[in-house]
Coordinates of C-alpha atoms in Angstrom, one line a residue:
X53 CA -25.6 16.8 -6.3
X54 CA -27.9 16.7 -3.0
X55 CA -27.6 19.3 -0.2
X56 CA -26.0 18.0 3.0
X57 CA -29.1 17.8 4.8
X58 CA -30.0 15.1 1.6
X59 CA -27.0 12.4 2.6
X60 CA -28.3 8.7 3.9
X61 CA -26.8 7.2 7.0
X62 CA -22.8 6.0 6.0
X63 CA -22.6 2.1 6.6
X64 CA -18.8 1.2 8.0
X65 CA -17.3 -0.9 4.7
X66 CA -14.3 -3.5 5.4
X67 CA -11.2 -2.4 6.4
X68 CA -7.7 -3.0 5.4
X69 CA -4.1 -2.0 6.6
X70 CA -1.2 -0.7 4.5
X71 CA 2.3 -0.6 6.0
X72 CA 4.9 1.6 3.7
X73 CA 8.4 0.9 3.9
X74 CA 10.5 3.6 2.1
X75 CA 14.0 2.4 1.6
X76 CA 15.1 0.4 -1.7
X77 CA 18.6 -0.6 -3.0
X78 CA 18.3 1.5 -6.0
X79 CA 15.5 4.3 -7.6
X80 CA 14.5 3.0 -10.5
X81 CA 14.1 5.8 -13.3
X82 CA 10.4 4.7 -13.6
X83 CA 9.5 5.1 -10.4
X84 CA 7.1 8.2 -8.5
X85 CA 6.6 5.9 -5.0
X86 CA 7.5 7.2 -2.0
X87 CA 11.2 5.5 -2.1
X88 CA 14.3 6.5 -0.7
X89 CA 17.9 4.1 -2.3
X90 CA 19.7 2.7 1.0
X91 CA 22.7 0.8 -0.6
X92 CA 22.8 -2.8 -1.0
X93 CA 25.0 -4.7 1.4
X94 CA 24.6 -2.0 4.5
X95 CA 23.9 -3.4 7.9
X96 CA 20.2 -3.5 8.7
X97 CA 20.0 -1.9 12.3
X98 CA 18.5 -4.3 14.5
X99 CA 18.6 -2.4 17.8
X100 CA 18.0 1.4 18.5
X101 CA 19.5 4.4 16.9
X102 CA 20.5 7.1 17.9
X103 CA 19.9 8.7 14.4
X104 CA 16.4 9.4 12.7
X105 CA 17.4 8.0 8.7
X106 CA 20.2 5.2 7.4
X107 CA 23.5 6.5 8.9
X108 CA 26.9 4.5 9.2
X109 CA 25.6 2.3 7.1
X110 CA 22.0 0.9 9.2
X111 CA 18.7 1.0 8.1
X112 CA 16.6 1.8 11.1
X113 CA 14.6 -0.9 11.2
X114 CA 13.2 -0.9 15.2
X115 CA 13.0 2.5 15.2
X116 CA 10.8 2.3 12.3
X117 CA 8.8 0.0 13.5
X118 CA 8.1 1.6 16.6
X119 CA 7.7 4.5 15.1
X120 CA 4.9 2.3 12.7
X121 CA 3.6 1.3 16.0
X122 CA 2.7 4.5 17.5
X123 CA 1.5 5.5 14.3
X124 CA -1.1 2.7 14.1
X125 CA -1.9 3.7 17.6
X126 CA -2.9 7.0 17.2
X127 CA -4.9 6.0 14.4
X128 CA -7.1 3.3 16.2
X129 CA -10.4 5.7 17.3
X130 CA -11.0 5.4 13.3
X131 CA -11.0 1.4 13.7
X132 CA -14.6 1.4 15.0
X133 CA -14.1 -2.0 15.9
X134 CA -13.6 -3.7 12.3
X135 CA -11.3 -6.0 12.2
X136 CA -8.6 -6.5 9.2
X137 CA -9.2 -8.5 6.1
X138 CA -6.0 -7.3 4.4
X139 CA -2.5 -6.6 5.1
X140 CA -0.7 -5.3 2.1
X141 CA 3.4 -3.7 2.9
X142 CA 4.7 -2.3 0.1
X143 CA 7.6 0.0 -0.7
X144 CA 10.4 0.6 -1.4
X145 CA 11.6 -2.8 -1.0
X146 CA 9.6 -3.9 2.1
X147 CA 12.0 -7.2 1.7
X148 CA 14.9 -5.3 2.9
X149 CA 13.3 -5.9 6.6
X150 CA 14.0 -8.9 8.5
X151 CA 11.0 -11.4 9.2
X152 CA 11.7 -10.4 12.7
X153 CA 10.7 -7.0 12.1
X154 CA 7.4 -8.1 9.5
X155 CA 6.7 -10.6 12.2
X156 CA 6.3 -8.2 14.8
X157 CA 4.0 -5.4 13.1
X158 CA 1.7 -8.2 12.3
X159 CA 1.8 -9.3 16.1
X160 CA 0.8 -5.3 16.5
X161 CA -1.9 -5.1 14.1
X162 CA -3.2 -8.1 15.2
X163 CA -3.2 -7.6 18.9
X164 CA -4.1 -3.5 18.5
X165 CA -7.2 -4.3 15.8
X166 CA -7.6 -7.7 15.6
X167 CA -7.7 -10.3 12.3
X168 CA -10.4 -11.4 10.2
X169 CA -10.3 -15.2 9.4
X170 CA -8.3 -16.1 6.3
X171 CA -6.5 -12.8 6.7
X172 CA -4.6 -11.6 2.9
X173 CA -1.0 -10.9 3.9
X174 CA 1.0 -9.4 0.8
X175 CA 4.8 -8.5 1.1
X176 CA 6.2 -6.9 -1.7
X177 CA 9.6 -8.4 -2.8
X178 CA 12.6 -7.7 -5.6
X179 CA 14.0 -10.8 -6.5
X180 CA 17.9 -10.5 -5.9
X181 CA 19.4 -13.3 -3.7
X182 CA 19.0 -10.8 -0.8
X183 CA 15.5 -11.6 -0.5
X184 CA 15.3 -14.8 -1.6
X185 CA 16.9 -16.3 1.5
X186 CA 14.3 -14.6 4.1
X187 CA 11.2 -16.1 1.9
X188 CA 10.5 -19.0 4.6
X189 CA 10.9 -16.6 7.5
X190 CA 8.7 -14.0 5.8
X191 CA 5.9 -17.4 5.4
X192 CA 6.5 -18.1 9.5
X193 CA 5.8 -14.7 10.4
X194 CA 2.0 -15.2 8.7
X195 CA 2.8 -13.1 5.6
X196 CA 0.9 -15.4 2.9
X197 CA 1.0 -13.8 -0.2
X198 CA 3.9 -12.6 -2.5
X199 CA 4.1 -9.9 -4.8
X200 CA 7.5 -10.0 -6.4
X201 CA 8.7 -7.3 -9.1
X202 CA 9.6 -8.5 -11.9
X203 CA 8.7 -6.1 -14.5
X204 CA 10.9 -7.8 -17.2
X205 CA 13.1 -11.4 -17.8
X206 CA 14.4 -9.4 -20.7
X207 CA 17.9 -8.4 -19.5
X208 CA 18.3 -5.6 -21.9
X209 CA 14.7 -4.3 -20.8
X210 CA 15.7 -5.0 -17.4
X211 CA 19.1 -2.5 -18.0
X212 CA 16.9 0.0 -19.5
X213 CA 14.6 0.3 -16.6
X214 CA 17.0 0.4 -13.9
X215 CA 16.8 -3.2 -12.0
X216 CA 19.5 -5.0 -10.3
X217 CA 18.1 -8.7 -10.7
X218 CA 18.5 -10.5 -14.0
X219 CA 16.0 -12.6 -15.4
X220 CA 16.9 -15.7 -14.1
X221 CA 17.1 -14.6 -10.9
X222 CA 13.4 -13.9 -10.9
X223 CA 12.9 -17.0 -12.1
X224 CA 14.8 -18.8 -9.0
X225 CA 13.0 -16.3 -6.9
X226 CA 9.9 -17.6 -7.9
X227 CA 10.4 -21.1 -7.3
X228 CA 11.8 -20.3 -3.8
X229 CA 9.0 -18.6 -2.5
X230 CA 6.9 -21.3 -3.9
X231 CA 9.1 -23.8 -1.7
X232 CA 9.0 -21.7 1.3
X233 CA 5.4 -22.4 1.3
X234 CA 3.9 -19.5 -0.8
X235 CA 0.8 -20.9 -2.4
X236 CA -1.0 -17.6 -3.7
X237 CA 2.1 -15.5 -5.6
X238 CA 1.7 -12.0 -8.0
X239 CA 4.6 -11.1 -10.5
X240 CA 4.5 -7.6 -11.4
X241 CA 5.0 -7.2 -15.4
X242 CA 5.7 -3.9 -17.9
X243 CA 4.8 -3.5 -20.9
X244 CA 5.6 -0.5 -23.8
X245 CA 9.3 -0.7 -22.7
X246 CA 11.5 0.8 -25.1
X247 CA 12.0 -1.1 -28.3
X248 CA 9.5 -3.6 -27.1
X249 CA 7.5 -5.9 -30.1
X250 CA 4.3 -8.0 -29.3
X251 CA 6.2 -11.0 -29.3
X252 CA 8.4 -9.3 -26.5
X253 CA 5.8 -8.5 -24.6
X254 CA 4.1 -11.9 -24.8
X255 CA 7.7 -13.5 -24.5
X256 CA 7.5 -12.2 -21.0
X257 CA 4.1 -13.3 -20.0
X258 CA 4.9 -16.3 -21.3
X259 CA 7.5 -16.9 -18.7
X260 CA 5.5 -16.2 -16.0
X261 CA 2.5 -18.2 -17.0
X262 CA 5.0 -21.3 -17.2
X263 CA 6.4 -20.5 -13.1
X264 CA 2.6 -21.3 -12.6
X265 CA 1.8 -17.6 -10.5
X266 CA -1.7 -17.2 -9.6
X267 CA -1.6 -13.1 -10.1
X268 CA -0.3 -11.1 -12.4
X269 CA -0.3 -7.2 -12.2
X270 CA 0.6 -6.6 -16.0
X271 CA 0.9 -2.9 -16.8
X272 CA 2.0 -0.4 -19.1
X273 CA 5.2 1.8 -18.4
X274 CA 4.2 5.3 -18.0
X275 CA 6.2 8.4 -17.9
X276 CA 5.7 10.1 -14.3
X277 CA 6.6 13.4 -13.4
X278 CA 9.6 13.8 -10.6
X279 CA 11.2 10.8 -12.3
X280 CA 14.5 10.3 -14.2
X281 CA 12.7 8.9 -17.3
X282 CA 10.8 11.9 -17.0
X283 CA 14.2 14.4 -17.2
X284 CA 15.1 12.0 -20.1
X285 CA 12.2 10.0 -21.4
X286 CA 13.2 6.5 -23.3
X287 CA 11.6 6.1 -26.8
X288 CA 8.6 3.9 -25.9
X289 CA 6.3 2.0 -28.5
X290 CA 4.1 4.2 -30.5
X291 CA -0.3 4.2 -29.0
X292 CA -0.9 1.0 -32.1
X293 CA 1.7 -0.9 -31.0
X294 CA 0.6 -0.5 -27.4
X295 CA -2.6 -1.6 -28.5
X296 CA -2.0 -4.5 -30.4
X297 CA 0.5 -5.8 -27.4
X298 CA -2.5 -5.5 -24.5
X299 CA -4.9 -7.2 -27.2
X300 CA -2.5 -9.8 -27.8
X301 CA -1.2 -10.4 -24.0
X302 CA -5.2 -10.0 -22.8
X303 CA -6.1 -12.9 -24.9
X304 CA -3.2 -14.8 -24.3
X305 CA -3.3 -14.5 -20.3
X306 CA -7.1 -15.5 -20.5
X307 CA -6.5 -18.4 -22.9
X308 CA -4.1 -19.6 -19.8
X309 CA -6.9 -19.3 -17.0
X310 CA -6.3 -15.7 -15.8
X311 CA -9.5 -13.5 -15.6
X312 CA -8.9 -9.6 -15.7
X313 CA -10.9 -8.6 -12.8
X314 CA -9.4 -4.8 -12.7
X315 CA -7.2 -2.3 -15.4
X316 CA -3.7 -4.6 -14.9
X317 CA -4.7 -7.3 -12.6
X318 CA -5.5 -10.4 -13.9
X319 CA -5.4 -13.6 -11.3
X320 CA -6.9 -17.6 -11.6
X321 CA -10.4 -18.2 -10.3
X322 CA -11.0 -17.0 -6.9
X323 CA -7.6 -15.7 -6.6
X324 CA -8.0 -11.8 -7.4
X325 CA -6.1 -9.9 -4.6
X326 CA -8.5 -8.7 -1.8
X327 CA -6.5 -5.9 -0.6
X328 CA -7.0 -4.7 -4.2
X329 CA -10.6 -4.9 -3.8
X330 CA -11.0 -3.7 -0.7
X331 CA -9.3 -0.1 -2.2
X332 CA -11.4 -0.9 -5.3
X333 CA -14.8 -0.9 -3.8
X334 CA -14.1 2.2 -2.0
X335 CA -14.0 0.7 1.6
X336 CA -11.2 1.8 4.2
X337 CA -7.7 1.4 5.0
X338 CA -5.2 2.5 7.6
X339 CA -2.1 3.7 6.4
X340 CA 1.4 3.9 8.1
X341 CA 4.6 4.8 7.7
X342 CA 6.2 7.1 5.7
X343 CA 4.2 9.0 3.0
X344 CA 1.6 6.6 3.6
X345 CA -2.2 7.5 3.2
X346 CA -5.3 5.9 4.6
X347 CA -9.1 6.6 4.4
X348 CA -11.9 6.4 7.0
X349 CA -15.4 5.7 7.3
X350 CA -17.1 7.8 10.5
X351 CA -20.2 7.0 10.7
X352 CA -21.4 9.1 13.6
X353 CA -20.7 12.0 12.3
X354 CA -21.5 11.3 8.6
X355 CA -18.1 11.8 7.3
X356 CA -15.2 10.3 5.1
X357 CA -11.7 11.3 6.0
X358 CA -8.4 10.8 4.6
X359 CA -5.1 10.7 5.8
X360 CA -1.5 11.3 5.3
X361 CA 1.7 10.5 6.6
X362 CA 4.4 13.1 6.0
X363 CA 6.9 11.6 3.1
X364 CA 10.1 12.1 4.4
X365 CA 11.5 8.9 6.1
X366 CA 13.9 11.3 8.4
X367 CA 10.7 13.8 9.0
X368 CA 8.4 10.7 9.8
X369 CA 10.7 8.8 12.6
X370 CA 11.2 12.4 14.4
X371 CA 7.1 12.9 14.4
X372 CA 6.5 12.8 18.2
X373 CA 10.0 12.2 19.4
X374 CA 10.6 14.1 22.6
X375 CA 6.7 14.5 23.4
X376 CA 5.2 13.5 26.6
X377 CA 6.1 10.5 28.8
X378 CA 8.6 8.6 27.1
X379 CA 8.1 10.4 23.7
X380 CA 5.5 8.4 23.0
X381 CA 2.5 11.1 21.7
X382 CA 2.1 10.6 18.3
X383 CA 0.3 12.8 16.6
X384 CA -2.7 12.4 14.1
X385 CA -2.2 12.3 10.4
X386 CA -2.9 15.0 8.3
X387 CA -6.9 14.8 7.5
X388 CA -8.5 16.1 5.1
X389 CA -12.4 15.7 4.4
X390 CA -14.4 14.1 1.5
X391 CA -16.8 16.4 0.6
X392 CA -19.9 14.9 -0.1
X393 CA -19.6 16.6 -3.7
X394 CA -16.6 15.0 -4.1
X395 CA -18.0 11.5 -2.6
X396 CA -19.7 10.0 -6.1
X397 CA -16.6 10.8 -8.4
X398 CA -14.1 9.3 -6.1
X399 CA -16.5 6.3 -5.7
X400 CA -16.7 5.8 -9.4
X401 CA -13.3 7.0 -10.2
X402 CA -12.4 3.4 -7.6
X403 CA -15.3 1.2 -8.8
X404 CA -15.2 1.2 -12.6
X405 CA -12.1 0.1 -12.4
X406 CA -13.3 -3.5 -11.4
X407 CA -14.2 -5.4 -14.2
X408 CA -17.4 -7.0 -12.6
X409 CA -17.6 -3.5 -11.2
X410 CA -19.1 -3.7 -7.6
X411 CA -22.8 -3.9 -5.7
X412 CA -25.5 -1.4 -6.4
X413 CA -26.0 -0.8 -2.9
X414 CA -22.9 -0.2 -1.7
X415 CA -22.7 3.8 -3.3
X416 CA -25.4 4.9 -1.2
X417 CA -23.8 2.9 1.5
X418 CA -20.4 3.9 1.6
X419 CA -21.2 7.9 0.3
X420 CA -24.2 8.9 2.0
X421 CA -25.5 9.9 -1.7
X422 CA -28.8 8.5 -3.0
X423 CA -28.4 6.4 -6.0
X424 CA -30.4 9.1 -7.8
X425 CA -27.1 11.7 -7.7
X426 CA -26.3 9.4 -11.0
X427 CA -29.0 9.1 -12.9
X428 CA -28.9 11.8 -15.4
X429 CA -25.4 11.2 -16.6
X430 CA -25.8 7.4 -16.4
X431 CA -29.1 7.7 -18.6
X432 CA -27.0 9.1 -20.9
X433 CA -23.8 7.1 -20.5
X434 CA -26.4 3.8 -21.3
X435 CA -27.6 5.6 -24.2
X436 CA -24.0 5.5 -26.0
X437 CA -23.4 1.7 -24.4
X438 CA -21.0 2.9 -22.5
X439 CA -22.7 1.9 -19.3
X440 CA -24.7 -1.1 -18.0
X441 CA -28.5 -0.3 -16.3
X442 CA -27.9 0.1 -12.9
X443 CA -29.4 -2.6 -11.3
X444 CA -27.5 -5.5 -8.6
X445 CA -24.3 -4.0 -9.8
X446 CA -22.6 -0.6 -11.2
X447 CA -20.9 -1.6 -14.0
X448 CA -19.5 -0.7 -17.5
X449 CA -20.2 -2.4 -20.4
X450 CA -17.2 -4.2 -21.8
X451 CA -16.9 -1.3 -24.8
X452 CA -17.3 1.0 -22.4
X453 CA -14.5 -0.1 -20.2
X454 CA -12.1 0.8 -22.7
X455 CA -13.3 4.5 -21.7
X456 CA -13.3 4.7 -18.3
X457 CA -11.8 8.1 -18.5
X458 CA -14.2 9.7 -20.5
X459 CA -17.0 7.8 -18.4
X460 CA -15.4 9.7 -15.2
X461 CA -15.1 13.2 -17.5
X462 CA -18.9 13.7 -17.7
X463 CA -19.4 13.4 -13.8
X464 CA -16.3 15.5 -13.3
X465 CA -18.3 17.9 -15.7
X466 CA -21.5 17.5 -13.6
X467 CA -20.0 18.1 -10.1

């Protein structure tokens, strides 16, 4: 890798916003997010607490989002003076907020840093009844885009992974949100549940495909550490059958119109997410709230930052309280420094994961690395046809993006 004094001018890439909201009705035993169970039927606080988590029975939802709004202050020196083509809030259940509440951090991000035309704005939803009735508020606060999780319509897989909707009640979820005024929907999908068989798996797409969604996020269950189904992991199909259900569900989703444009997203013709994209290509993003992380872009001085929120919903809404006028300091995230070592690995490691992988000149660009930092791997990489040559684009080939991991192994070798 070059010596510091070898790195190119950075160019600022685009820059998105990602809003965490930590509480959920249940923990699923799959799940590793950042997610804290509030239980279902509790009173949403919708004034001040005196409390910093869920006590007598209210979710803290002002204090949270003031707390989301001091937090996306002290983070605005990073901004530069991009605006925001993305908004994504995700969870947790970021549906267990009123529109009220959504409405008003978007009035916040877009007064504080200001929206791009056509803004993305994706709300993560479950689809129990709770939700389902704030659909048309979430579409007159400006949130445009909705990522409900599904996972299954199988009840039994549905039982085995923990959910509390049944499959017909993400089917009615679906149609609501299409008759609030959604027009650009994902459904979030599992496959290699326990006891699951191709036509299962394929049952499942099915489904989907016919409520006429425009995204899918179709994934494999996987078996994460500091998870129940980690203290007591379910019996899963074996690595053939695995296979033989993503061949199967890969040709049936792009016989139906949906182009895999990344590992499990697949989405109609100009539809592919572009908050996705955005973290894809290896450009920025704020992130706020609890746990949440971000990345930075500063060009001045030539370096890449990253940031974290601590995790701990209770530990994040006492950061700053009782500091300075009105408790209002705030202060910075944890940072910590992309190395420019570090800076073509975590590029790739983000890039090959697009299927149309992403601009030539954007590595240079966005790490300060000449394009020549890769060629002796590459060279080799094309040699087994694991790579394209690099030329308008960084790319795999398609046999090679069934081995993105070994790909990512020789550069990890070569740092």
């Amino acid at each position: 890798m070059p010596e510091i004094n070898d790195l190119l001018p950075l160019r600022l890439p685009p820059l998105s916003l990602y809003v965490h909201i930590p509480w959920c009705v249940r923990k699923c035993p799959y799940c590793d997010f950042n997610s804290h169970e509030f239980a279902a039927g509790e009173h949403i606080a919708t004034h001040h607490t005196t409390g910093t988590e869920p006590d007598g029975g209210q979710l803290p939802e002002v204090d949270y989002v003031d707390q989301l709004e001091r937090d996306l202050r002290s983070q605005l020196p990073w901004v530069q003076g991009r605006k925001l083509g993305s908004i994504f809030f995700g969870g947790g259940t970021p549906s267990l907020f009123s529109p009220a509440a959504i409405g008003r951090i978007l009035d916040l991000a877009e007064s504080l840093v200001g929206f791009h035309e056509g803004i993305e704005i994706t709300l993560e939803a479950n689809p129990g009844t709770f939700e389902q009735a704030k659909f048309a508020g979430y579409r007159s606060a400006g949130v445009n885009r909705l990522s409900i999780g599904v996972q299954s319509f199988d009840p039994l897989q549905l039982r085995n992974l923990g959910r509390i909707h049944s499959g017909s009640e993400a089917v009615t979820a679906a149609t609501q949100a299409r008759s609030a005024g959604f027009h650009n929907i994902n459904i979030d999908l599992m496959h290699g549940l326990p006891g699951q068989s191709e036509t299962d798996a394929l049952r499942d797409l099915q489904r989907a495909v016919e409520l006429g969604v425009e995204h899918l996020s179709w994934y494999q269950l996987t078996i994460e550490p500091n998870t129940a189904f980690y203290s007591a992991p379910p019996v899963t199909p074996g690595s053939e059958q695995i296979a033989a259900i993503q061949q199967a569900g890969r040709a049936y989703l792009a016989e139906q119109g949906y182009s895999r444009y990344e590992v499990s997203a697949y989405s109609r013709a100009g539809l592919a997410s572009r908050h996705n994209l955005n973290y894809w290509s290896f450009a920025d993003y704020i992130g706020i709230g609890a746990g949440a992380h971000g990345k930075f872009t500063l060009t001045e001085s030539g370096r890449i930052i990253r940031t974290q929120r601590t995790r701990a919903p209770r530990d994040y809404l006492a950061l700053g309280c009782g500091m300075g006028e009105g408790g209002l300091e705030f202060p910075t995230p944890k940072v910590s420094e992309v190395a420019p070592a570090e800076r073509p690995l975590e590029f790739l490691m983000n890039s090959l994961r697009l299927t149309a992988g992403v601009p030539a000149d954007t590595f240079p660009a966005y790490t300060g690395v000449p394009l020549a930092a890769l060629a002796r791997e590459w060279a080799s990489l094309q040699a087994m046809e694991l790579v394209a040559p690099i030329g308008p684009d960084i790319v795999t080939t398609p046999f090679g993006y069934d081995y993105i991991d070994e790909i990512l192994q020789r550069f990890l070798r070569a740092k």
